[in-house]
Tab-separated table of C-alpha atoms in Angstrom:
chain	number	residue	atom	x	y	z
A	1002	MET	CA	40.214	-28.065	8.341
A	1003	ARG	CA	40.188	-25.865	5.194
A	1004	VAL	CA	38.021	-25.660	2.240
A	1005	THR	CA	39.780	-26.742	-0.833
A	1006	ASP	CA	37.245	-26.593	-3.495
A	1007	LEU	CA	33.931	-24.819	-4.209
A	1008	LEU	CA	31.550	-25.917	-6.829
A	1009	VAL	CA	28.211	-24.737	-8.346
A	1010	TYR	CA	25.884	-26.424	-10.789
A	1011	PRO	CA	23.838	-23.764	-12.469
A	1012	VAL	CA	21.637	-26.076	-14.356
A	1013	LYS	CA	20.823	-29.228	-12.566
A	1014	SER	CA	22.798	-32.285	-13.820
A	1015	LEU	CA	25.077	-30.332	-15.979
A	1016	ALA	CA	28.854	-29.948	-15.264
A	1017	PRO	CA	30.170	-28.019	-12.482
A	1018	VAL	CA	31.675	-24.582	-12.362
A	1019	VAL	CA	34.535	-24.118	-10.002
A	1020	VAL	CA	34.486	-20.856	-8.068
A	1021	PRO	CA	37.018	-19.188	-5.663
A	1022	GLU	CA	34.292	-17.922	-3.606
A	1023	ALA	CA	30.353	-18.086	-3.322
A	1024	ALA	CA	27.522	-16.159	-1.465
A	1025	VAL	CA	25.621	-18.378	0.673
A	1026	GLU	CA	21.892	-17.928	0.328
A	1027	PRO	CA	19.219	-19.496	2.393
A	1028	TRP	CA	18.481	-21.941	-0.403
A	1029	GLY	CA	22.186	-22.742	-1.248
A	1030	LEU	CA	25.103	-21.150	-3.038
A	1031	GLU	CA	24.474	-18.355	-5.247
A	1032	HIS	CA	23.904	-19.600	-8.937
A	1033	ASP	CA	23.687	-23.216	-7.543
A	1034	ARG	CA	20.984	-25.254	-9.310
A	1035	ARG	CA	18.357	-22.632	-10.204
A	1036	TRP	CA	17.578	-24.291	-13.586
A	1037	MET	CA	16.780	-27.688	-14.823
A	1038	LEU	CA	15.528	-29.525	-17.594
A	1039	VAL	CA	12.091	-31.221	-17.723
A	1040	GLY	CA	10.397	-33.619	-20.155
A	1041	ALA	CA	7.023	-33.205	-22.018
A	1042	ASP	CA	5.370	-34.495	-18.838
A	1043	GLY	CA	6.896	-31.940	-16.642
A	1044	GLU	CA	9.162	-34.180	-14.735
A	1045	MET	CA	12.793	-33.547	-14.063
A	1046	VAL	CA	15.327	-34.829	-16.358
A	1047	SER	CA	18.764	-35.627	-15.156
A	1048	GLN	CA	21.859	-37.695	-15.705
A	1049	ARG	CA	19.963	-40.699	-14.409
A	1050	GLN	CA	17.867	-40.392	-17.544
A	1051	ASP	CA	20.477	-38.986	-20.010
A	1052	PRO	CA	24.142	-39.211	-18.925
A	1053	ARG	CA	25.231	-36.676	-21.691
A	1054	LEU	CA	24.063	-33.813	-19.557
A	1055	GLY	CA	27.211	-34.122	-17.494
A	1056	GLN	CA	29.220	-33.114	-20.675
A	1057	LEU	CA	27.411	-29.716	-21.072
A	1058	ARG	CA	28.516	-26.716	-19.236
A	1059	ALA	CA	26.534	-23.655	-18.051
A	1060	THR	CA	28.359	-20.477	-17.086
A	1061	PRO	CA	26.154	-17.966	-14.985
A	1062	GLY	CA	26.188	-14.227	-15.106
A	1063	ILE	CA	27.358	-13.628	-18.622
A	1064	ALA	CA	28.409	-9.940	-19.066
A	1065	GLY	CA	27.371	-9.194	-15.527
A	1066	ARG	CA	23.656	-9.901	-16.334
A	1067	PRO	CA	21.920	-11.363	-13.277
A	1068	GLY	CA	20.530	-14.818	-14.020
A	1069	SER	CA	21.953	-15.316	-17.520
A	1070	LEU	CA	23.575	-18.356	-18.752
A	1071	LEU	CA	26.096	-19.230	-21.389
A	1072	VAL	CA	25.444	-22.883	-22.123
A	1073	GLU	CA	28.253	-24.954	-24.019
A	1074	ALA	CA	28.232	-28.314	-25.749
A	1075	PRO	CA	31.330	-30.454	-26.338
A	1076	ASP	CA	30.898	-30.045	-30.114
A	1077	GLY	CA	31.359	-26.146	-29.807
A	1078	GLN	CA	27.660	-25.232	-29.980
A	1079	SER	CA	26.698	-22.550	-27.421
A	1080	LEU	CA	23.658	-20.471	-26.422
A	1081	GLU	CA	23.267	-17.413	-24.246
A	1082	ILE	CA	20.141	-17.519	-22.133
A	1083	GLU	CA	18.434	-14.881	-20.197
A	1084	ALA	CA	16.432	-15.463	-16.801
A	1085	PRO	CA	12.843	-15.777	-17.902
A	1086	VAL	CA	10.057	-13.667	-16.440
A	1087	GLY	CA	6.310	-14.653	-16.709
A	1088	GLU	CA	3.696	-16.690	-15.027
A	1089	PRO	CA	5.002	-19.960	-13.260
A	1090	ARG	CA	4.055	-23.317	-14.546
A	1091	PRO	CA	3.784	-26.637	-12.518
A	1092	VAL	CA	6.725	-29.082	-12.973
A	1093	THR	CA	7.756	-32.128	-10.769
A	1094	MET	CA	10.898	-33.511	-9.250
A	1095	PHE	CA	10.729	-37.149	-8.236
A	1096	GLY	CA	7.156	-36.792	-8.508
A	1097	ASP	CA	6.952	-33.776	-6.063
A	1098	PRO	CA	5.018	-30.557	-7.489
A	1099	MET	CA	6.479	-27.074	-7.669
A	1100	GLU	CA	6.286	-24.128	-9.887
A	1101	THR	CA	8.968	-22.742	-12.302
A	1102	VAL	CA	9.140	-20.244	-15.029
A	1103	GLU	CA	9.992	-21.507	-18.535
A	1104	ALA	CA	12.814	-20.135	-20.292
A	1105	ALA	CA	12.555	-18.753	-24.024
A	1106	GLN	CA	11.530	-21.320	-26.466
A	1107	GLU	CA	14.785	-20.902	-28.232
A	1108	ALA	CA	16.565	-22.336	-25.239
A	1109	SER	CA	14.212	-25.387	-24.817
A	1110	ALA	CA	14.490	-25.938	-28.648
A	1111	TRP	CA	18.345	-25.734	-28.446
A	1112	PHE	CA	18.473	-28.484	-25.684
A	1113	SER	CA	15.683	-30.731	-27.374
A	1114	LYS	CA	17.517	-30.711	-30.822
A	1115	LEU	CA	21.068	-31.448	-29.064
A	1116	LEU	CA	19.799	-34.277	-26.918
A	1117	ASP	CA	16.995	-35.533	-29.314
A	1118	ALA	CA	14.132	-35.305	-26.770
A	1119	ASP	CA	11.255	-33.169	-26.239
A	1120	LEU	CA	12.589	-30.985	-23.392
A	1121	ARG	CA	11.885	-27.557	-21.614
A	1122	LEU	CA	14.468	-25.549	-19.612
A	1123	VAL	CA	12.806	-23.910	-16.655
A	1124	TYR	CA	14.027	-21.477	-14.045
A	1125	LEU	CA	13.269	-21.231	-10.147
A	1126	ASP	CA	12.860	-17.563	-9.713
A	1127	ASP	CA	11.890	-17.880	-6.046
A	1128	ALA	CA	12.704	-20.811	-3.854
A	1129	ALA	CA	9.534	-20.292	-1.940
A	1130	ARG	CA	7.563	-21.753	-5.008
A	1131	ARG	CA	9.075	-25.266	-3.963
A	1132	PRO	CA	7.028	-26.531	-1.208
A	1133	THR	CA	9.582	-28.051	1.265
A	1134	GLU	CA	10.268	-27.932	4.927
A	1135	HIS	CA	13.169	-25.704	4.282
A	1136	LEU	CA	14.312	-23.358	1.377
A	1137	VAL	CA	16.044	-25.062	-1.276
A	1138	SER	CA	16.947	-24.553	-4.908
A	1139	LEU	CA	16.538	-27.304	-7.270
A	1140	ALA	CA	19.203	-29.485	-5.383
A	1141	ASP	CA	17.354	-32.891	-4.498
A	1142	GLY	CA	16.884	-32.281	-0.956
A	1143	TYR	CA	19.016	-29.827	0.969
A	1144	PRO	CA	20.805	-26.379	0.027
A	1145	LEU	CA	24.598	-27.614	0.100
A	1146	GLN	CA	26.803	-30.813	0.001
A	1147	LEU	CA	30.047	-31.031	1.773
A	1148	ALA	CA	32.525	-33.926	1.094
A	1149	SER	CA	35.904	-34.865	2.683
A	1150	THR	CA	38.919	-35.551	0.737
A	1151	ALA	CA	39.985	-37.931	3.431
A	1152	SER	CA	36.754	-39.947	3.275
A	1153	LEU	CA	37.145	-40.215	-0.489
A	1154	ASP	CA	40.547	-41.508	-0.063
A	1155	ASP	CA	39.469	-43.948	2.314
A	1156	LEU	CA	36.701	-44.998	0.129
A	1157	ASN	CA	39.093	-45.625	-2.841
A	1158	ARG	CA	41.282	-47.734	-0.446
A	1159	LEU	CA	38.069	-49.839	0.167
A	1160	ILE	CA	37.450	-50.120	-3.622
A	1161	ALA	CA	41.041	-51.102	-4.366
A	1162	GLY	CA	40.661	-53.765	-1.635
A	1163	ASP	CA	37.632	-55.275	-2.950
A	1164	HIS	CA	39.347	-55.749	-6.361
A	1165	PRO	CA	42.789	-56.509	-5.762
A	1166	ASP	CA	43.362	-58.310	-9.136
A	1167	ASP	CA	41.162	-55.976	-11.241
A	1168	PRO	CA	42.867	-52.532	-11.840
A	1169	VAL	CA	39.893	-51.514	-13.815
A	1170	ARG	CA	37.311	-52.092	-11.260
A	1171	GLY	CA	39.495	-51.150	-8.425
A	1172	ALA	CA	40.571	-47.899	-9.997
A	1173	PRO	CA	39.978	-44.714	-7.729
A	1174	VAL	CA	36.747	-42.762	-8.039
A	1175	PRO	CA	37.324	-39.057	-8.439
A	1176	MET	CA	35.346	-36.412	-6.291
A	1177	GLY	CA	33.424	-35.163	-9.153
A	1178	ARG	CA	31.304	-38.231	-9.282
A	1179	PHE	CA	29.586	-37.080	-5.959
A	1180	ARG	CA	28.907	-33.523	-7.312
A	1181	PRO	CA	29.575	-31.707	-3.977
A	1182	ASN	CA	29.409	-27.910	-3.430
A	1183	VAL	CA	32.131	-27.772	-0.706
A	1184	VAL	CA	35.205	-29.935	-0.356
A	1185	VAL	CA	37.176	-29.889	2.749
A	1186	GLU	CA	40.588	-31.516	3.811
A	1187	GLY	CA	42.115	-31.938	7.272
A	1188	ALA	CA	39.591	-34.089	8.910
A	1189	GLY	CA	39.805	-37.834	9.698
A	1190	ALA	CA	38.189	-40.132	7.257
A	1191	TRP	CA	34.388	-40.223	7.797
A	1192	ALA	CA	34.620	-37.813	10.708
A	1193	GLU	CA	32.026	-35.746	9.107
A	1194	THR	CA	29.435	-38.355	9.729
A	1195	GLY	CA	29.463	-37.341	13.266
A	1196	TRP	CA	29.098	-33.569	12.860
A	1197	LEU	CA	25.659	-31.786	13.695
A	1198	ARG	CA	26.850	-27.961	13.357
A	1199	LEU	CA	29.780	-26.339	11.696
A	1200	ARG	CA	31.104	-23.200	10.487
A	1201	ILE	CA	32.857	-22.310	7.184
A	1202	GLY	CA	34.587	-19.099	7.349
A	1203	ALA	CA	31.996	-16.821	9.176
A	1204	VAL	CA	28.959	-18.822	8.019
A	1205	GLU	CA	27.146	-21.500	10.202
A	1206	PHE	CA	25.386	-24.561	8.951
A	1207	ARG	CA	23.207	-27.154	10.402
A	1208	VAL	CA	24.302	-30.877	9.217
A	1209	ALA	CA	20.831	-32.401	8.125
A	1210	GLU	CA	22.128	-36.011	7.264
A	1211	GLN	CA	24.330	-37.893	5.040
A	1212	CYS	CA	23.910	-37.832	1.380
A	1213	GLY	CA	22.356	-41.084	0.015
A	1214	ARG	CA	24.023	-42.254	-3.314
A	1215	CYS	CA	22.561	-43.214	-6.544
A	1216	VAL	CA	23.428	-44.571	-9.985
A	1217	MET	CA	24.868	-41.003	-10.990
A	1218	THR	CA	27.972	-41.858	-9.122
A	1219	THR	CA	28.910	-44.499	-11.470
A	1220	LEU	CA	28.868	-42.257	-14.593
A	1221	ASP	CA	32.102	-40.704	-15.915
A	1222	PRO	CA	30.972	-37.130	-16.216
A	1223	ALA	CA	33.649	-36.276	-18.907
A	1224	THR	CA	32.051	-39.030	-21.299
A	1225	GLY	CA	28.806	-39.853	-19.987
A	1226	ASP	CA	29.901	-43.673	-19.866
A	1227	ARG	CA	28.550	-45.768	-17.036
A	1228	ARG	CA	31.634	-47.076	-15.051
A	1229	GLY	CA	29.814	-49.124	-12.478
A	1230	PRO	CA	29.456	-50.847	-10.206
A	1231	GLU	CA	31.867	-48.649	-8.214
A	1232	PRO	CA	31.562	-46.687	-5.907
A	1233	LEU	CA	28.190	-48.186	-5.169
A	1234	LYS	CA	29.381	-51.650	-4.490
A	1235	ALA	CA	31.999	-50.613	-1.995
A	1236	LEU	CA	29.533	-48.117	-0.296
A	1237	GLY	CA	27.102	-51.053	-0.012
A	1238	ARG	CA	29.719	-53.368	1.547
A	1239	HIS	CA	31.229	-50.678	3.918
A	1240	ARG	CA	29.339	-47.659	4.257
A	1241	LYS	CA	25.747	-48.759	4.222
A	1242	PHE	CA	23.216	-47.117	6.572
A	1243	GLY	CA	20.010	-49.081	6.588
A	1244	ARG	CA	19.002	-49.174	2.861
A	1245	THR	CA	20.961	-46.159	2.027
A	1246	LEU	CA	24.609	-45.747	0.758
A	1247	GLY	CA	26.122	-42.549	2.537
A	1248	PHE	CA	28.780	-40.319	1.322
A	1249	GLY	CA	28.962	-36.660	2.083
A	1250	MET	CA	26.738	-34.448	4.246
A	1251	LEU	CA	23.828	-32.213	3.491
A	1252	LEU	CA	23.946	-28.856	5.044
A	1253	VAL	CA	21.443	-26.173	5.655
A	1254	PRO	CA	22.779	-22.479	6.430
A	1255	VAL	CA	21.676	-21.015	9.637
A	1256	GLY	CA	21.816	-17.581	11.228
A	1257	GLU	CA	23.631	-14.633	9.513
A	1258	LEU	CA	24.750	-15.365	5.948
A	1259	GLY	CA	27.819	-14.353	4.082
A	1260	THR	CA	30.567	-15.472	1.609
A	1261	ILE	CA	32.533	-18.666	1.812
A	1262	ARG	CA	35.975	-18.979	0.051
A	1263	VAL	CA	38.532	-21.546	-0.885
A	1264	GLY	CA	40.925	-21.576	1.976
A	1265	ASP	CA	38.208	-20.924	4.610
A	1266	ARG	CA	38.801	-22.602	7.937
A	1267	VAL	CA	36.132	-25.296	8.843
A	1268	THR	CA	35.204	-25.586	12.542
A	1269	VAL	CA	32.927	-28.338	14.022
A	1270	LEU	CA	30.746	-26.696	16.525
A	1271	GLU	CA	28.531	-29.576	17.835
A	1272	GLN	CA	28.820	-33.352	17.236
A	1273	GLY	CA	26.387	-36.206	17.630
A	1274	PRO	CA	24.460	-38.976	15.894
A	1275	LEU	CA	22.535	-38.234	12.818
A	1276	PRO	CA	19.477	-39.702	11.234
A	1277	GLU	CA	19.763	-42.301	8.521
A	1278	PRO	CA	20.182	-40.602	5.327
A	1279	ASP	CA	17.410	-40.443	2.730
A	1280	ARG	CA	18.421	-37.862	0.130
A	1281	ARG	CA	20.229	-37.703	-3.219
A	1282	ALA	CA	22.573	-35.275	-4.837
A	1283	GLY	CA	21.715	-34.106	-8.361
């Protein structure tokens, strides 16, 4: 098995950035989900509330400045943002509290005007400010998500089979709908659901659980349009675990960290049953 793609999402729910390599940090890939938008009440805002977020792109590390972003909108508007410093303020994600640092007022005003909503852009300067069982950035539940091309191919076969006379509803779903960090090829379809521990390049990971999927998988990230009901309907018919629709695996780095790269070999170190999935990917 090999890594075919690596992706990071500097601002939660914005478009991905494809990278050739990425440093693995205890809380996830470097630059991945360190920023997010929150509403006036301090609660996270994602594509679940505003699908237009998927059309915005944030590129990290402008001119080599750590923590900086260049955010670009489809209409050509753009803004450079620096990593903020200051006192942390409380925000929530799915109602769970944490502390983040608010970006400059200019940045929050830019997003608020663009999306016609009262928004603030916040930055997680220290993953320890988020009280969880394991270090994690602003990803929904775990540091990384891995997906397999063979499993996507089989899922698309199932979708087509469920809609033999409807080429629109039976159309294949692209990998981008699932927002993975690591995409691998060379495994059998759904083989990853039996992995407990693996190594990517020289970095080892514990497999925590399958990723429970939500309505974001029905959105076309290029347009913000809702394309549903697929892939959720097919997952519900063929890949349901308890009350959860599973696709992709959630990983936690263990041991000595390092850099993973496109083309790295993926080696399964331990296999076995996993608990029922109970997380999302954002």
